[in-house]
Short mmCIF file of C-alpha atoms and ligand atoms in Angstrom, two decimals:
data_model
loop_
_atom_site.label_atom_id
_atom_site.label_comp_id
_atom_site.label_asym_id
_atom_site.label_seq_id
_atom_site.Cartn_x
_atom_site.Cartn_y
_atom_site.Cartn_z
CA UNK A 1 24.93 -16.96 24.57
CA UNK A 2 22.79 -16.01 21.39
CA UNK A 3 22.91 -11.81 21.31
CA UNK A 4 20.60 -10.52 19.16
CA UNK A 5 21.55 -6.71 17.53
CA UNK A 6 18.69 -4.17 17.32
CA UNK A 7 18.60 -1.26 15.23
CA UNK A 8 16.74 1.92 16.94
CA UNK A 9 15.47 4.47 15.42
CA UNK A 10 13.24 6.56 17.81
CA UNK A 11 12.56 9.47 15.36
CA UNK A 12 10.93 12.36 16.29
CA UNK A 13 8.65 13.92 18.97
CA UNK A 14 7.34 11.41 21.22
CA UNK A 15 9.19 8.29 19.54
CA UNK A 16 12.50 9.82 21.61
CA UNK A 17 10.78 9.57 24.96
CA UNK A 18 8.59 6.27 24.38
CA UNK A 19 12.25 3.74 22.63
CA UNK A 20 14.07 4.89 25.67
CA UNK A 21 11.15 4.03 28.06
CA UNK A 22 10.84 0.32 26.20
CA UNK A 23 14.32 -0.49 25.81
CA UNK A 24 14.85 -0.02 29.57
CA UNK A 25 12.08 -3.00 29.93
CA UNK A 26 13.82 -4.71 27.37
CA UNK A 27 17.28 -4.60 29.65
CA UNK A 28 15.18 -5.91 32.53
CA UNK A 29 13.72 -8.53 30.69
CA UNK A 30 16.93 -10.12 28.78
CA UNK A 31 17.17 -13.54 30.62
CA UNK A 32 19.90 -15.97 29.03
CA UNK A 33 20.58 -13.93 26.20
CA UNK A 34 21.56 -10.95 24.90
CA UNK A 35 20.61 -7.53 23.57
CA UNK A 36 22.82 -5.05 21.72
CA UNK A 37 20.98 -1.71 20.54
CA UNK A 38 22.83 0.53 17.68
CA UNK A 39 20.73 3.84 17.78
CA UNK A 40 20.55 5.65 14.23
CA UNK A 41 19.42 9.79 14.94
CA UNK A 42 17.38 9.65 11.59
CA UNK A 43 14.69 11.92 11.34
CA UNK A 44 13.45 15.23 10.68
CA UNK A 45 16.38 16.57 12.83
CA UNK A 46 18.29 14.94 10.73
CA UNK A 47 16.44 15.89 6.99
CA UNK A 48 17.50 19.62 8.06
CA UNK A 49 21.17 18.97 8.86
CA UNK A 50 21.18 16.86 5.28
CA UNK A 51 18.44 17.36 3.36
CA UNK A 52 17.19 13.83 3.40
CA UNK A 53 16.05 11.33 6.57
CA UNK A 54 18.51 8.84 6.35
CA UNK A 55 21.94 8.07 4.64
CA UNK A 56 21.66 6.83 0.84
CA UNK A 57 22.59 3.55 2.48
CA UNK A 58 20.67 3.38 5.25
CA UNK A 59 18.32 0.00 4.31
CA UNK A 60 22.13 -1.54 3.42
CA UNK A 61 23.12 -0.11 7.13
CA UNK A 62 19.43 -1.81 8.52
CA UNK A 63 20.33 -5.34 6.78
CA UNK A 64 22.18 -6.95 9.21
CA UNK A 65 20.61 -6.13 12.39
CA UNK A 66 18.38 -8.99 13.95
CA UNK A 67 15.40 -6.22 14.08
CA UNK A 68 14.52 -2.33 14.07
CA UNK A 69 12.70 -1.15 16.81
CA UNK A 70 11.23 2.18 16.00
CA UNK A 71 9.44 5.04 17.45
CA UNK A 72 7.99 7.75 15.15
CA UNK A 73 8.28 9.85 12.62
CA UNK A 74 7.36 13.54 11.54
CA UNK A 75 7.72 16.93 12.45
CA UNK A 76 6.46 19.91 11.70
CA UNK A 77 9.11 21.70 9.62
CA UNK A 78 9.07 18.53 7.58
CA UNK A 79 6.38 17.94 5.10
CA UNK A 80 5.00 14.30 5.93
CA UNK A 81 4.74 12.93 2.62
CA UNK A 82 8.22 13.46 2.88
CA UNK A 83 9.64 12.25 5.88
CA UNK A 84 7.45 9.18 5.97
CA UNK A 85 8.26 8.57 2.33
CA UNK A 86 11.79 8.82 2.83
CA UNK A 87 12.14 6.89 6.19
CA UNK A 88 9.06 4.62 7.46
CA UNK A 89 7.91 3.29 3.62
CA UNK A 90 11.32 3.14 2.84
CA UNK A 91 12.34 0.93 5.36
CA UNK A 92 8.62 -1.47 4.93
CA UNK A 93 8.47 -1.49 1.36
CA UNK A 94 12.18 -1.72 1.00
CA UNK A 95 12.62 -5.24 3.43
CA UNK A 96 9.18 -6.21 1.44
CA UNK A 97 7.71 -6.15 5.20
CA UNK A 98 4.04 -7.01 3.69
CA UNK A 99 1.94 -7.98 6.93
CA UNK A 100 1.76 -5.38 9.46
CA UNK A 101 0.94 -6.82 12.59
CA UNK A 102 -1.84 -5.15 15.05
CA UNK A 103 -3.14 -6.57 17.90
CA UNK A 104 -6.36 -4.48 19.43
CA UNK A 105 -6.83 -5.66 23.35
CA UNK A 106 -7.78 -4.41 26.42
CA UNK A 107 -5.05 -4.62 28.79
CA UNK A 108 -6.33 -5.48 32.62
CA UNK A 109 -7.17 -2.47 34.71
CA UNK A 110 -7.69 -0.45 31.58
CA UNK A 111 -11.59 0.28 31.25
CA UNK A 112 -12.15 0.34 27.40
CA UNK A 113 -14.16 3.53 26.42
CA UNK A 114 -17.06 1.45 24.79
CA UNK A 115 -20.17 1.21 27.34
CA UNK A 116 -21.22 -2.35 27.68
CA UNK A 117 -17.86 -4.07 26.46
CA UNK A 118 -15.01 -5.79 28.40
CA UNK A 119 -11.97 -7.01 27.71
CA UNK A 120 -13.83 -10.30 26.70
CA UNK A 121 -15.56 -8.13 24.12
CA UNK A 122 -12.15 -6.70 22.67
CA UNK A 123 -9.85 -8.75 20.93
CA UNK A 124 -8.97 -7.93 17.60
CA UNK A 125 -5.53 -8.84 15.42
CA UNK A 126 -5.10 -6.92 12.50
CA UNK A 127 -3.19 -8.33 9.21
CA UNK A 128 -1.92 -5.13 7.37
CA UNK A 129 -1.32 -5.27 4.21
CA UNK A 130 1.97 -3.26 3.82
CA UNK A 131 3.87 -3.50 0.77
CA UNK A 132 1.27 -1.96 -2.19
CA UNK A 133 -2.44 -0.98 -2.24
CA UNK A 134 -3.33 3.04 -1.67
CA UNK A 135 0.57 3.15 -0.77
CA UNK A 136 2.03 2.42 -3.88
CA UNK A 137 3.31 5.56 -4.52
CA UNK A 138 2.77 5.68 -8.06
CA UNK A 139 1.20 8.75 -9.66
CA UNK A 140 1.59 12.19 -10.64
CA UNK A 141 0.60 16.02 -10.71
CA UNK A 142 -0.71 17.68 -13.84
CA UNK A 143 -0.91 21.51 -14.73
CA UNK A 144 0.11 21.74 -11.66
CA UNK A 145 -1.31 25.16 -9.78
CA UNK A 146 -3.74 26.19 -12.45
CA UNK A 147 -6.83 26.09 -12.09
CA UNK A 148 -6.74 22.25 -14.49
CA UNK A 149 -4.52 20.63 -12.20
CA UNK A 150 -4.61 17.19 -11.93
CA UNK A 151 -3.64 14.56 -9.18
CA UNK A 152 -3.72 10.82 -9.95
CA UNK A 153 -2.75 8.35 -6.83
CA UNK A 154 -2.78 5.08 -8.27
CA UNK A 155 -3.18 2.02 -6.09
CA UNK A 156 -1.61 -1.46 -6.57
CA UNK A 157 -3.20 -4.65 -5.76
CA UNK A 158 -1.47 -7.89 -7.47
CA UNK A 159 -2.50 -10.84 -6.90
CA UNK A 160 0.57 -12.70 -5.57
CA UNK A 161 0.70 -9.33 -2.93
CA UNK A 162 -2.99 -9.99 -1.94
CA UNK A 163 -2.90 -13.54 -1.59
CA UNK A 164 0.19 -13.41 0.37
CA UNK A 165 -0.80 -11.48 3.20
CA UNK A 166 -4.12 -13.44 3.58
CA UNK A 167 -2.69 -16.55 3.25
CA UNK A 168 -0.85 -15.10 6.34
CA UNK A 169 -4.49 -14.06 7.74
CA UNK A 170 -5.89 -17.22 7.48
CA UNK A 171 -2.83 -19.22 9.05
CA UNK A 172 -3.32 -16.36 12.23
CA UNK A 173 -7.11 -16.96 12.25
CA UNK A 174 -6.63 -20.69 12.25
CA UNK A 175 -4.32 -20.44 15.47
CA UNK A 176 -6.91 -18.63 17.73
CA UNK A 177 -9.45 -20.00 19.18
CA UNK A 178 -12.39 -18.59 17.20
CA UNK A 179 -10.81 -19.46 13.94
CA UNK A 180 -12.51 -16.72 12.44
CA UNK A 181 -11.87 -14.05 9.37
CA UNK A 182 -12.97 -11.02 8.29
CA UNK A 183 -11.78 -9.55 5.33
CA UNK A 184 -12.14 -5.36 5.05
CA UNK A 185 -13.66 -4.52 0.93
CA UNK A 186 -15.11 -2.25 -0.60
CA UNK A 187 -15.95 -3.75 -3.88
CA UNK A 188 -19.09 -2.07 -4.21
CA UNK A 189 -17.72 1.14 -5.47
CA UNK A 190 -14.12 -0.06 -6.47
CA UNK A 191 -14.83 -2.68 -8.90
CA UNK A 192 -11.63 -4.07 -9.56
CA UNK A 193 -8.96 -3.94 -7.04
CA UNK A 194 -11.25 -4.67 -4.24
CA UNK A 195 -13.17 -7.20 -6.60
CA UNK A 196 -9.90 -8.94 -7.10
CA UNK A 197 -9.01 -8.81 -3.23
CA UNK A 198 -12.81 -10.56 -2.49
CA UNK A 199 -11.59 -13.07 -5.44
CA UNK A 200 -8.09 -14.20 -4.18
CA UNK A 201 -10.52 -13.94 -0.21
CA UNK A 202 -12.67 -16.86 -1.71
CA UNK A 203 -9.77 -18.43 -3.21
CA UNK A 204 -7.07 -18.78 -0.34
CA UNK A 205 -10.26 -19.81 1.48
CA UNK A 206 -10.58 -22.88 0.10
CA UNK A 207 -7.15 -24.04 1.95
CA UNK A 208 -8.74 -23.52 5.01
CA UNK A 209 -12.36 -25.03 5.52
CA UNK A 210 -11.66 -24.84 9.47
CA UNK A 211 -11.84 -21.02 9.24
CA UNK A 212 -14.93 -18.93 8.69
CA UNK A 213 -14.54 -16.36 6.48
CA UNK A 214 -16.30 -13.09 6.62
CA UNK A 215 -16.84 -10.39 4.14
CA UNK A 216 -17.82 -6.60 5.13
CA UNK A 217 -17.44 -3.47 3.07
CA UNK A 218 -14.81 -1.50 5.42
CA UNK A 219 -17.41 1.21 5.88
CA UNK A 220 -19.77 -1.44 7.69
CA UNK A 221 -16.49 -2.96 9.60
CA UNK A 222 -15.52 0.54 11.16
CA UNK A 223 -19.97 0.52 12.47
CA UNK A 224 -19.12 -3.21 13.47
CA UNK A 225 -16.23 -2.18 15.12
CA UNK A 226 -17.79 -0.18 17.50
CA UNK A 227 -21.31 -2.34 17.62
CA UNK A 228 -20.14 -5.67 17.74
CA UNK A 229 -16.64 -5.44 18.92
CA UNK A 230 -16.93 -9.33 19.93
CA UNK A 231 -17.73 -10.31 16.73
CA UNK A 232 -14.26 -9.66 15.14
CA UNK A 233 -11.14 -11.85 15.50
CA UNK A 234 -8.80 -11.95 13.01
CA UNK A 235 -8.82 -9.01 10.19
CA UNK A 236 -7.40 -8.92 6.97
CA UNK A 237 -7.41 -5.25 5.02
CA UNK A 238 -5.93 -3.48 2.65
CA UNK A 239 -2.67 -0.51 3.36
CA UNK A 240 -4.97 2.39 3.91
CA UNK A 241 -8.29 0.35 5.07
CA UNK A 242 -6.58 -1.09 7.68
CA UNK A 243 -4.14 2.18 8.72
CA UNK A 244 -7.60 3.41 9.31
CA UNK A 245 -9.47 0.67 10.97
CA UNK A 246 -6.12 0.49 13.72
CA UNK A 247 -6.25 3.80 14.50
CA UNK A 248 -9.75 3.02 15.82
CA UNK A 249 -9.06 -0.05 17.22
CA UNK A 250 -6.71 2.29 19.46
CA UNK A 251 -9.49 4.48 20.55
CA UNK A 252 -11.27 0.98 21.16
CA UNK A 253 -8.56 0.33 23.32
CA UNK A 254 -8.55 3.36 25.14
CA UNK A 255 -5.90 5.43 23.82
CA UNK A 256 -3.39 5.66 20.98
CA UNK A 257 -0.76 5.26 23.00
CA UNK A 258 -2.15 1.46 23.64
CA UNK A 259 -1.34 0.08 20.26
CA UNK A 260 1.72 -2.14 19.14
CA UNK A 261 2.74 -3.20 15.74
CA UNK A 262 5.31 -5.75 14.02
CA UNK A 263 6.10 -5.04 10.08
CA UNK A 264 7.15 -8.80 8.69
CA UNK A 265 7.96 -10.95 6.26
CA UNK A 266 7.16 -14.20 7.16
CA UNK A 267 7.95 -15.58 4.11
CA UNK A 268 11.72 -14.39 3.24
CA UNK A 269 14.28 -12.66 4.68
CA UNK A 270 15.01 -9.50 2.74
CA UNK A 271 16.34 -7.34 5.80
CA UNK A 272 15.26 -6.75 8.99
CA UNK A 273 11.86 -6.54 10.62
CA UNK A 274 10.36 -3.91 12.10
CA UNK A 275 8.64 -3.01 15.23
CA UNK A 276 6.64 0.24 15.91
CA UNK A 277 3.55 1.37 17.85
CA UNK A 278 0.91 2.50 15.93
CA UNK A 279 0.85 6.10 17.00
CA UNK A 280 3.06 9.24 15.68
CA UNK A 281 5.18 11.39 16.82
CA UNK A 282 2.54 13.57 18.82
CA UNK A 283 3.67 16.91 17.89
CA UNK A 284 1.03 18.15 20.69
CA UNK A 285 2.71 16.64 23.72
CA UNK A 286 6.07 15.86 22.10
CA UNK A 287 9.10 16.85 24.85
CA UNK A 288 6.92 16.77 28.34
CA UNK A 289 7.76 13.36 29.26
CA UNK A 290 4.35 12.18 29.27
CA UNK A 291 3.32 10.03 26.44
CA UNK A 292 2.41 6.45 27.36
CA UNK A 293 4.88 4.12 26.91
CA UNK A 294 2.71 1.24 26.50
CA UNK A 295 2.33 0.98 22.75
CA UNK A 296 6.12 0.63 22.57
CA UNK A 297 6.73 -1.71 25.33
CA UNK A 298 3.85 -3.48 23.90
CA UNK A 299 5.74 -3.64 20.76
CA UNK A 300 9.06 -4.75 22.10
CA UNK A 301 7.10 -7.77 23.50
CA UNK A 302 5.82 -8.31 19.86
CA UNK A 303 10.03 -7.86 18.94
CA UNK A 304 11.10 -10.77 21.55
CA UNK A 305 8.21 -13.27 20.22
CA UNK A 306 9.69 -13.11 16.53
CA UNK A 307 12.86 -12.99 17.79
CA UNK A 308 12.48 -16.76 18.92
CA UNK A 309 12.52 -15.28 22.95
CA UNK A 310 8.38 -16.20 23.46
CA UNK A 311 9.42 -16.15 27.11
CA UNK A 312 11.03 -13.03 27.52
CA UNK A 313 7.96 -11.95 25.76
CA UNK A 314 5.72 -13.26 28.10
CA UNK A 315 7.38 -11.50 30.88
CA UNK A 316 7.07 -8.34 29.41
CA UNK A 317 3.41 -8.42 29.02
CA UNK A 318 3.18 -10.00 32.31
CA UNK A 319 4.89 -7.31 34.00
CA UNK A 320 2.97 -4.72 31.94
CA UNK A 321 -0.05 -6.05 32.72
CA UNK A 322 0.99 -5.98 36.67
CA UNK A 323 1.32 -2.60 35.84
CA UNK A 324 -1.85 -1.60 34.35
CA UNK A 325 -3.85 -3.41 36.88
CA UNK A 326 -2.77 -2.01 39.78
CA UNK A 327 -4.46 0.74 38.64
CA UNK A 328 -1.71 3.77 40.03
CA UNK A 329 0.90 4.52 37.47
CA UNK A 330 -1.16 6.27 34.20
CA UNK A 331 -0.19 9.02 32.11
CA UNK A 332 -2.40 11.65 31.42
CA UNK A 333 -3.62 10.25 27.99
CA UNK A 334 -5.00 7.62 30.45
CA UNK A 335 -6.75 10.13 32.60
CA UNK A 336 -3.36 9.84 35.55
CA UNK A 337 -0.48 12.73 36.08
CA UNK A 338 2.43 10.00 35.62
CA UNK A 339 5.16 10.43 33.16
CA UNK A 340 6.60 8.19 30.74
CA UNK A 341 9.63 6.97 32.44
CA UNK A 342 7.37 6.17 36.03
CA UNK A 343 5.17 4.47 34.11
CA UNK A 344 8.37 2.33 32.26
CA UNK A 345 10.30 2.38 35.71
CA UNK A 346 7.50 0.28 37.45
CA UNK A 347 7.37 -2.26 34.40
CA UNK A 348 11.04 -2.82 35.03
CA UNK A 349 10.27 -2.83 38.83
CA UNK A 350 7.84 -5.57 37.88
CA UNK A 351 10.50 -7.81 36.11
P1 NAD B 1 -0.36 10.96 16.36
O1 NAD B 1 -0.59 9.51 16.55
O2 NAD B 1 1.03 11.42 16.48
O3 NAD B 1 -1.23 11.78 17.44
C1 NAD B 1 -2.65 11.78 17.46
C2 NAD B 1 -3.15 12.14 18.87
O4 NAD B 1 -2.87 11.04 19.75
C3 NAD B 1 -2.43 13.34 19.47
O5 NAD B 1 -3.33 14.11 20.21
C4 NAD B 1 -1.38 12.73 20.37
O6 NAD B 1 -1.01 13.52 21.46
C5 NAD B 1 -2.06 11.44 20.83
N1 NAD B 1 -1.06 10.38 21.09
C6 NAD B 1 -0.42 9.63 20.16
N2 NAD B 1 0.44 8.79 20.74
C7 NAD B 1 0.35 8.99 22.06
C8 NAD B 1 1.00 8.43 23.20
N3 NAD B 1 1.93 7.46 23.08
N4 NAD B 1 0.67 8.90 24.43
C9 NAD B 1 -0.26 9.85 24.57
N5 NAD B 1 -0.91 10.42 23.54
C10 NAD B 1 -0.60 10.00 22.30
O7 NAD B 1 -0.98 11.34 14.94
P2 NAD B 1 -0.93 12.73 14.13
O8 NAD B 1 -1.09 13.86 15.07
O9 NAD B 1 -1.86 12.55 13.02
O10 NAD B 1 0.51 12.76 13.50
C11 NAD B 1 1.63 13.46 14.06
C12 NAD B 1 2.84 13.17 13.20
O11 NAD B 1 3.20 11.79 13.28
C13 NAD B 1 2.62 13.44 11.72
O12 NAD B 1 3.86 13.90 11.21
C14 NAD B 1 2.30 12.08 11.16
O13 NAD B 1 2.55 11.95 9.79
C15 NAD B 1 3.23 11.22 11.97
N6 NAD B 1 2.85 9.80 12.12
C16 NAD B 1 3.90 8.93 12.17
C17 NAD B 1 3.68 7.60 12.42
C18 NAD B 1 4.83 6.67 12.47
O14 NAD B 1 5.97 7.10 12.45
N7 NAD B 1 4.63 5.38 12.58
C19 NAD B 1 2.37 7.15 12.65
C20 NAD B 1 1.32 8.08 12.61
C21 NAD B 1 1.58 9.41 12.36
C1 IPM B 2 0.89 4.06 10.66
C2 IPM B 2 1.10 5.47 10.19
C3 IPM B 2 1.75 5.49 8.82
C4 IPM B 2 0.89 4.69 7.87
C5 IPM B 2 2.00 6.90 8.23
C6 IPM B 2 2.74 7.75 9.19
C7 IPM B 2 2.67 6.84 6.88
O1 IPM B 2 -0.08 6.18 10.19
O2 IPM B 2 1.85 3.29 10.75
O3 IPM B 2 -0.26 3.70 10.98
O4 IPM B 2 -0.10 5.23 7.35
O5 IPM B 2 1.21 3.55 7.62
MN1 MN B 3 -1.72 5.14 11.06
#
């Protein structure tokens, strides 16, 4: 029987209620084959035991694993351009994860927030671009706390990085039914990264006629988001533009404990990849027991699929969406007094 091995990290705050919560569903939904979790305690927790988030080898410690399934990360007592640093862009830029994966849907039973728009209205996928851009990392500080200091935070775009993820963009757009994509720029004010990413837009374009392509300065998308949900399928955007743009697409959704992520590499295998929900690790509600599970379980759905398991995956969201319809189990993000584990326990009850 083919076992896959899953590395989990759950993190910090609500990332240690929400991996328990989906790995439960994952138990229920493992139907001829198999699942073996490791579970790593990196995290902030960890950073003050050892002053840093995860072992020196930790991405050699990752490789092997089929996936990483992972919750959040960031606390308090941990500056975040630290612990995110050190951990989460470690672990994407490290496995050269460069398309992060984001669907934006309205689950049945869930009302989205929008007046006037459905579920029919609502369905967005996200291409992240995850490996460069704002992210890069590379920069400095100047004169640092006079009154001259300096910050520079360059950004990144090459050309092979740009045209790799929407070559991926394209390929997703061309498998839906509305074979449609829009591409998130702002070349009107930044006039040559995003000048290059409308470039290598046109370019990989021209491999697929059947799609239509879309342009919109990410300003206008965010409006359009909210406007003209309907008119959006597939999106492509840069690190930052799109971290952004999701984070709405949650609040589209209804909540940010609704949305699911996959970090990949479709191309090559350089380690692992890695599945996440969108949110953090909710400092403000962190250790009740009531974030919403859903992102996660979402998420481990998204896991199965690219694990080759599309029909485990299909009973996941199958039993989730059972779940959500019924209308009775919600946590209080969702407007109910449920906690994360009922709200899990019924999925597996479902399967
Ligand atoms: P956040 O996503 O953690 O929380 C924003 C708001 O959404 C909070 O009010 C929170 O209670 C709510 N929320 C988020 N997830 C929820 C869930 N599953 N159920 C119910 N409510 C939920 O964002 P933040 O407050 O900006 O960041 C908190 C920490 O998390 C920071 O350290 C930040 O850097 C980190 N962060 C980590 C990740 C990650 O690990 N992938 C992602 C985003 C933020
Ligand atoms: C996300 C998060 C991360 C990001 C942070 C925590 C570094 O917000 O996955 O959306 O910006 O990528
Ligand atoms: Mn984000």
């Amino acid at each position: 029987m083919k076992t896959y091995r899953t590395a989990l990290v759950p993190g910090d705050g609500i990332g240690k209620e929400v991996i328990p919560a989906a790995t439960d569903v994952l138990w229920a939904a493992a139907d001829g084959f198999g699942l073996e979790f490791e579970s790593f305690d990196w995290g902030c927790e960890y950073y003050l035991r050892h002053g840093r988030m995860m072992p020196e080898d930790g991405l050699e410690r990752l490789r092997p694993f089929d996936a990483i399934f992972l919750g959040a990360i960031g606390h308090p007592s941990v500056p975040d351009h630290i612990s995110l640093r050190q951990l989460l862009l470690r672990i994407r830029f490290g496995f050269d994860l460069y398309v992060n994966l984001r669907p934006i849907e309205i689950l049945p039973g869930l009302d989205p927030p929008l007046k006037g728009k459905s579920a029919e209205h609502i369905h967005m996928l996200f291409v992240r671009e995850n490996t460069e851009g704002e992210y890069a990392g590379l920069g400095g500080r100047f004169k640092r706390g006079t009154e001259d200091e300096v910050a520079i935070q360059q950004a990144v775009f090459t050309r092979r990085g740009v045209e790799r993820v929407m070559r991926y963009a394209f390929g997703q757009a061309r498998r839906r039914p509305a074979r449609r994509l829009a591409s998130a720029t702002k070349s009107n004010a930044m006039q040559y990264s995003m000048v290059l990413w409308d470039e290598v837009l046109q370019e990989v374009g021209r491999d697929f006629p059947d799609v239509a392509v879309a342009s919109y300065h990410v300003d206008a998308l965010a409006a359009r988001m909210v406007t003209h949900p309907e008119s959006l399928d597939v999106v492509v955007a840069s690190n930052l533009f799109a971290d952004i743009l999701t984070d709405l697409g949650a609040a589209l959704q209804g909540s940010l404990g609704l949305a699911a992520s996959a970090n990949l590499n479709p191309a090559k295998r350089v380690g692992p990849p890695m599945f996440e929900p969108v949110h953090g690790s909710a400092p403000d509600i962190a250790g009740r027991g009531i974030s919403n599970p859903i992102a996660t379980i979402w998420t481990a759905a998204l896991m199965l699929e690219q694990l080759g398991e599309p029909a485990a995956a299909a009973r996941v969201m199958n039993a989730l969406k059972a779940v959500t319809a019924a209308k009775r189990i919600r946590t209080p993000d969702l407007g109910g007094n449920n906690t994360t584990r009922e709200f899990a326990a019924e999925v597996v009850r479902e399967l």
